Short mmCIF file of C-alpha atoms and ligand atoms in Angstrom, two decimals:
data_model
loop_
_atom_site.label_atom_id
_atom_site.label_comp_id
_atom_site.label_asym_id
_atom_site.label_seq_id
_atom_site.Cartn_x
_atom_site.Cartn_y
_atom_site.Cartn_z
CA UNK A 209 41.01 13.26 9.62
CA UNK A 210 39.50 16.12 7.68
CA UNK A 211 42.65 17.91 7.51
CA UNK A 212 42.91 20.29 10.57
CA UNK A 213 41.38 23.96 9.16
CA UNK A 214 44.19 27.14 9.57
CA UNK A 215 41.29 28.02 13.07
CA UNK A 216 41.63 24.60 14.47
CA UNK A 217 45.98 24.58 13.77
CA UNK A 218 45.88 27.84 16.06
CA UNK A 219 43.64 26.50 18.25
CA UNK A 220 46.22 23.62 17.98
CA UNK A 221 48.76 25.72 18.45
CA UNK A 222 47.97 28.08 21.88
CA UNK A 223 46.88 25.30 23.56
CA UNK A 224 49.71 23.44 23.51
CA UNK A 225 52.04 26.19 24.02
CA UNK A 226 49.41 27.48 27.15
CA UNK A 227 47.75 24.58 28.86
CA UNK A 228 51.92 21.72 27.42
CA UNK A 229 49.09 20.31 24.94
CA UNK A 230 46.74 19.51 21.99
CA UNK A 231 45.54 16.80 20.79
CA UNK A 232 44.90 16.17 17.03
CA UNK A 233 41.90 13.14 16.12
CA UNK A 234 42.13 10.14 14.07
CA UNK A 235 46.17 10.92 12.47
CA UNK A 236 47.45 7.24 12.75
CA UNK A 237 44.49 5.31 11.19
CA UNK A 238 43.48 2.05 8.73
CA UNK A 239 45.76 -0.64 8.22
CA UNK A 240 49.07 0.70 10.01
CA UNK A 241 47.51 1.36 13.34
CA UNK A 242 45.67 -2.71 13.16
CA UNK A 243 49.66 -3.02 12.27
CA UNK A 244 50.64 -0.93 15.05
CA UNK A 245 48.22 -3.10 17.91
CA UNK A 246 49.68 -6.23 16.05
CA UNK A 247 53.26 -5.29 16.38
CA UNK A 248 52.71 -4.25 19.87
CA UNK A 249 50.62 -7.22 21.13
CA UNK A 250 53.24 -9.63 19.91
CA UNK A 251 55.84 -7.22 21.20
CA UNK A 252 54.09 -7.78 25.10
CA UNK A 253 54.08 -11.41 24.07
CA UNK A 254 57.99 -12.43 23.84
CA UNK A 255 58.99 -9.94 26.45
CA UNK A 256 58.58 -9.83 30.28
CA UNK A 257 58.10 -6.11 31.69
CA UNK A 258 60.74 -5.44 34.24
CA UNK A 259 58.83 -4.79 37.50
CA UNK A 260 60.37 -1.42 38.01
CA UNK A 261 58.32 -0.48 35.69
CA UNK A 262 55.23 -1.20 36.60
CA UNK A 263 54.29 1.95 36.60
CA UNK A 264 54.67 2.31 33.64
CA UNK A 265 53.81 -0.63 32.38
CA UNK A 266 56.38 -1.00 29.98
CA UNK A 267 59.19 0.81 28.00
CA UNK A 268 60.03 -0.92 24.49
CA UNK A 269 62.69 1.20 23.15
CA UNK A 270 61.31 -0.22 18.89
CA UNK A 271 64.86 1.87 16.31
CA UNK A 272 62.85 2.03 12.48
CA UNK A 273 64.77 0.41 10.30
CA UNK A 274 67.68 3.61 9.14
CA UNK A 275 68.84 3.79 12.67
CA UNK A 276 69.56 0.64 13.23
CA UNK A 277 71.34 0.55 9.85
CA UNK A 278 73.19 2.90 11.33
CA UNK A 279 74.18 1.59 15.28
CA UNK A 280 73.11 -2.64 13.94
CA UNK A 281 71.57 -3.05 17.72
CA UNK A 282 68.96 -3.16 19.62
CA UNK A 283 65.35 -4.08 18.71
CA UNK A 284 64.40 -2.72 15.50
CA UNK A 285 60.59 -2.53 12.97
CA UNK A 286 59.94 -1.21 9.76
CA UNK A 287 56.84 -0.17 11.17
CA UNK A 288 58.82 2.61 12.82
CA UNK A 289 59.63 3.96 9.69
CA UNK A 290 56.50 3.92 9.26
CA UNK A 291 55.48 5.86 12.41
CA UNK A 292 57.82 8.02 11.82
CA UNK A 293 57.35 8.96 8.81
CA UNK A 294 53.57 9.13 8.75
CA UNK A 295 52.82 11.83 6.31
CA UNK A 296 48.54 12.70 8.16
CA UNK A 297 51.15 13.49 11.36
CA UNK A 298 53.74 15.61 9.69
CA UNK A 299 50.91 17.51 7.23
CA UNK A 300 49.10 17.95 11.09
CA UNK A 301 52.09 19.72 12.79
CA UNK A 302 53.12 21.48 9.78
CA UNK A 303 49.38 22.64 10.53
CA UNK A 304 49.45 23.54 14.13
CA UNK A 305 53.30 25.20 13.26
CA UNK A 306 55.86 23.23 14.21
CA UNK A 307 58.99 24.24 12.28
CA UNK A 308 62.21 22.40 12.21
CA UNK A 309 60.76 19.39 13.33
CA UNK A 310 63.62 16.11 14.16
CA UNK A 311 62.73 13.21 15.04
CA UNK A 312 64.12 10.15 17.16
CA UNK A 313 63.57 7.76 14.91
CA UNK A 314 62.96 5.08 17.74
CA UNK A 315 59.39 4.32 19.32
CA UNK A 316 59.16 3.55 22.83
CA UNK A 317 56.05 2.10 23.28
CA UNK A 318 54.11 2.16 26.73
CA UNK A 319 51.54 0.25 28.51
CA UNK A 320 49.53 -0.44 31.40
CA UNK A 321 48.62 -3.96 32.50
CA UNK A 322 44.84 -5.54 32.66
CA UNK A 323 43.58 -4.38 36.32
CA UNK A 324 47.08 -2.54 36.12
CA UNK A 325 48.13 0.24 38.76
CA UNK A 326 48.49 5.03 37.87
CA UNK A 327 51.35 5.79 36.91
CA UNK A 328 53.14 8.85 38.49
CA UNK A 329 52.70 12.58 37.97
CA UNK A 330 56.35 13.43 36.45
CA UNK A 331 57.74 15.10 33.48
CA UNK A 332 59.99 14.04 30.87
CA UNK A 333 62.54 16.94 30.94
CA UNK A 334 65.86 15.39 30.85
CA UNK A 335 67.70 19.17 30.53
CA UNK A 336 66.46 21.38 32.79
CA UNK A 337 69.77 23.39 32.93
CA UNK A 338 69.92 24.72 29.91
CA UNK A 339 67.96 27.35 28.78
CA UNK A 340 66.02 25.96 26.41
CA UNK A 341 64.14 24.85 28.95
CA UNK A 342 62.35 28.79 29.51
CA UNK A 343 61.10 28.63 26.56
CA UNK A 344 57.96 29.75 25.86
CA UNK A 345 57.61 28.15 23.11
CA UNK A 346 57.75 23.85 23.17
CA UNK A 347 61.50 22.53 21.55
CA UNK A 348 60.72 19.11 23.29
CA UNK A 349 57.85 17.33 22.84
CA UNK A 350 56.52 13.34 22.66
CA UNK A 351 54.18 12.82 19.68
CA UNK A 352 50.58 9.17 21.04
CA UNK A 353 49.35 7.38 20.35
CA UNK A 354 47.29 5.13 22.10
CA UNK A 355 46.27 2.30 20.76
CA UNK A 356 43.14 1.08 21.61
CA UNK A 357 40.21 3.87 22.89
CA UNK A 358 41.16 5.25 26.46
CA UNK A 359 39.02 6.46 29.32
CA UNK A 360 39.20 7.46 33.13
CA UNK A 361 38.56 3.12 33.29
CA UNK A 362 41.64 1.92 31.38
CA UNK A 363 44.11 4.45 32.42
CA UNK A 364 43.82 7.89 29.62
CA UNK A 365 46.50 10.02 30.14
CA UNK A 366 46.34 13.11 32.86
CA UNK A 367 47.92 16.61 33.04
CA UNK A 368 48.54 19.51 35.39
CA UNK A 369 47.74 22.46 31.78
CA UNK A 370 50.14 24.98 32.09
CA UNK A 371 52.61 23.00 34.67
CA UNK A 372 55.66 23.06 31.74
CA UNK A 373 56.01 26.74 32.23
CA UNK A 374 54.71 27.47 35.74
CA UNK A 375 55.64 25.86 39.44
CA UNK A 376 54.01 24.11 41.53
CA UNK A 377 53.84 23.20 44.78
CA UNK A 378 53.51 19.46 44.05
CA UNK A 379 56.89 19.89 41.74
CA UNK A 380 59.15 19.90 45.18
CA UNK A 381 57.57 16.74 46.26
CA UNK A 382 58.48 15.04 43.19
CA UNK A 383 61.25 12.53 42.90
CA UNK A 384 62.87 12.28 39.64
CA UNK A 385 61.01 10.74 36.62
CA UNK A 386 61.59 6.82 35.84
CA UNK A 387 64.01 6.84 38.09
CA UNK A 388 64.98 4.37 41.19
CA UNK A 389 62.99 6.72 43.40
CA UNK A 390 60.33 6.97 42.47
CA UNK A 391 60.32 3.55 40.54
CA UNK A 392 60.70 1.86 44.08
CA UNK A 393 57.38 3.71 45.66
CA UNK A 394 55.02 0.91 47.13
CA UNK A 395 52.61 3.80 49.38
CA UNK A 396 50.36 5.59 47.05
CA UNK A 397 49.40 7.24 49.03
CA UNK A 398 52.24 9.32 48.52
CA UNK A 399 51.70 12.73 46.00
CA UNK A 400 52.92 11.44 42.79
CA UNK A 401 49.84 9.01 42.81
CA UNK A 402 46.79 11.79 44.62
CA UNK A 403 44.90 13.36 43.11
CA UNK A 404 45.57 17.26 42.37
CA UNK A 405 42.69 20.08 42.02
CA UNK A 406 43.47 21.09 38.76
CA UNK A 407 44.25 18.31 36.69
CA UNK A 408 42.40 16.86 33.99
CA UNK A 409 41.70 12.88 31.85
CA UNK A 410 42.76 14.04 28.62
CA UNK A 411 40.28 10.98 27.36
CA UNK A 412 41.47 9.65 23.26
CA UNK A 413 40.28 7.38 20.71
CA UNK A 414 42.48 4.76 18.89
CA UNK A 415 44.65 6.75 16.31
CA UNK A 416 44.51 10.46 17.97
CA UNK A 417 47.85 11.93 18.09
CA UNK A 418 48.86 13.50 21.58
CA UNK A 419 51.68 15.90 21.28
CA UNK A 420 52.62 17.25 24.28
CA UNK A 421 55.60 19.43 26.15
CA UNK A 422 58.35 17.69 27.56
CA UNK A 423 58.51 19.78 30.30
CA UNK A 424 53.78 19.05 31.44
CA UNK A 425 53.77 17.00 34.78
CA UNK A 426 50.91 14.54 32.93
CA UNK A 427 50.59 11.15 34.18
CA UNK A 428 47.76 8.51 33.76
CA UNK A 429 44.85 6.30 36.10
CA UNK A 430 44.87 3.08 37.15
CA UNK A 431 43.50 0.48 34.50
CA UNK A 432 40.28 -0.88 36.36
CA UNK A 433 39.47 -3.08 32.82
CA UNK A 434 40.66 -6.99 32.08
CA UNK A 435 42.42 -4.75 28.13
CA UNK A 436 45.72 -4.15 27.71
CA UNK A 437 45.95 0.09 27.25
CA UNK A 438 49.55 0.62 25.05
CA UNK A 439 49.90 3.84 23.82
CA UNK A 440 53.41 4.19 21.70
CA UNK A 441 55.61 6.95 22.28
CA UNK A 442 57.62 9.07 19.40
CA UNK A 443 59.75 12.26 20.87
CA UNK A 444 60.15 15.10 18.57
CA UNK A 445 62.71 18.78 19.21
CA UNK A 446 61.40 20.94 17.01
CA UNK A 447 62.41 24.68 17.11
CA UNK A 448 66.18 25.91 16.20
CA UNK A 449 66.96 26.96 19.68
CA UNK A 450 66.57 30.20 19.85
CA UNK A 451 65.78 31.18 17.75
CA UNK A 452 61.73 31.75 18.06
CA UNK A 453 59.22 29.74 15.57
CA UNK A 454 57.98 32.22 12.99
CA UNK A 455 55.18 32.77 14.56
CA UNK A 456 56.17 33.32 18.00
CA UNK A 457 54.66 37.48 18.62
CA UNK A 458 55.37 36.34 23.07
CA UNK A 459 58.23 38.10 24.63
CA UNK A 460 60.83 36.39 25.12
CA UNK A 461 62.89 36.20 27.68
CA UNK A 462 66.31 37.76 28.60
CA UNK A 463 67.80 32.89 30.01
CA UNK A 464 66.48 32.12 25.97
CA UNK A 465 67.46 35.60 24.27
CA UNK A 466 70.98 35.58 25.73
CA UNK A 467 71.99 31.43 25.18
CA UNK A 468 75.32 31.11 24.02
CA UNK A 469 75.19 28.82 22.31
CA UNK A 470 79.23 27.34 23.83
CA UNK A 471 78.25 26.68 27.26
CA UNK A 472 77.44 23.25 27.56
CA UNK A 473 74.80 21.53 30.53
CA UNK A 474 75.09 19.11 32.88
CA UNK A 475 71.58 16.62 31.77
CA UNK A 476 69.23 16.90 34.40
CA UNK A 477 65.25 15.74 34.89
CA UNK A 478 64.82 18.54 37.80
CA UNK A 479 63.09 22.01 37.47
CA UNK A 480 65.81 24.31 37.64
CA UNK A 481 65.40 28.24 38.83
CA UNK A 482 63.77 28.55 34.92
CA UNK A 483 60.33 26.98 35.84
CA UNK A 484 59.20 29.68 38.20
O1 AKG B 85 50.99 5.87 29.78
C1 AKG B 85 51.02 6.76 29.61
O2 AKG B 85 49.01 7.25 28.89
C2 AKG B 85 52.01 8.31 29.32
C3 AKG B 85 52.79 7.41 29.95
C4 AKG B 85 54.17 8.78 30.77
O3 AKG B 85 53.84 9.49 30.04
C5 AKG B 85 55.01 7.30 30.74
O4 AKG B 85 56.06 6.82 30.43
O5 AKG B 85 56.44 8.99 30.82
FE1 FE2 B 86 56.10 10.96 30.75
#
């Protein structure tokens, strides 16, 4: 990918802040993309998917080698170190203006098997009691690379723009993401699986970098093809909450400004009063 120009980078930043997502084309390429494809394909040959992940397709967590050296548990691959360190991704994020970026040193391999069902609408923030969830800038993002091109036929990502900051009626119908209640839904006429008038499809090329705010409502279309559609996802924390990004010139909500770092908040996946 030619590097993002200043103008393109500012546009991506605005998209991430206002819509809740942006896409940077062609970040993961060449040998590493090829090796990640092989690695994920082999993973599916060697491991069975627990049926409770039928809508996510899979949920394999693979640590970097350096993290495994500390924890000595779970599965690791040096490919994860390479992917987390990918210079092109760091450069794209730097240009977009992501500051104080701290990656989780793990990837999650998600997928959609051949003819797999859609993924329910959900958002992934686990910290809704924390004033961080009131932040007008992103503080927790997931960076994804799809291993192949994605289309409306093979189960591309979908999103409802702006829902990272704005409550919509659908929020009240969604059980917490990836918990037993939403995983147990069998009736695809449930609102979690219904089309939404404001939904947009986000088909991408294999290796594009998709950056999503954790709070954004998103899901995926069903896979109506005989090929698996896989993605590799990494979580990153960004900015030093409650300090705004250096480029921030918007308002700062009182909940953010008055944040007391000594208060502890219980984790919660349910949107709080901070989502209005
Ligand atoms: O399958 C996708 O495209 C997205 C997966 C996802 O958002 C999740 O599993 O939380
Ligand atoms: Fe998600």
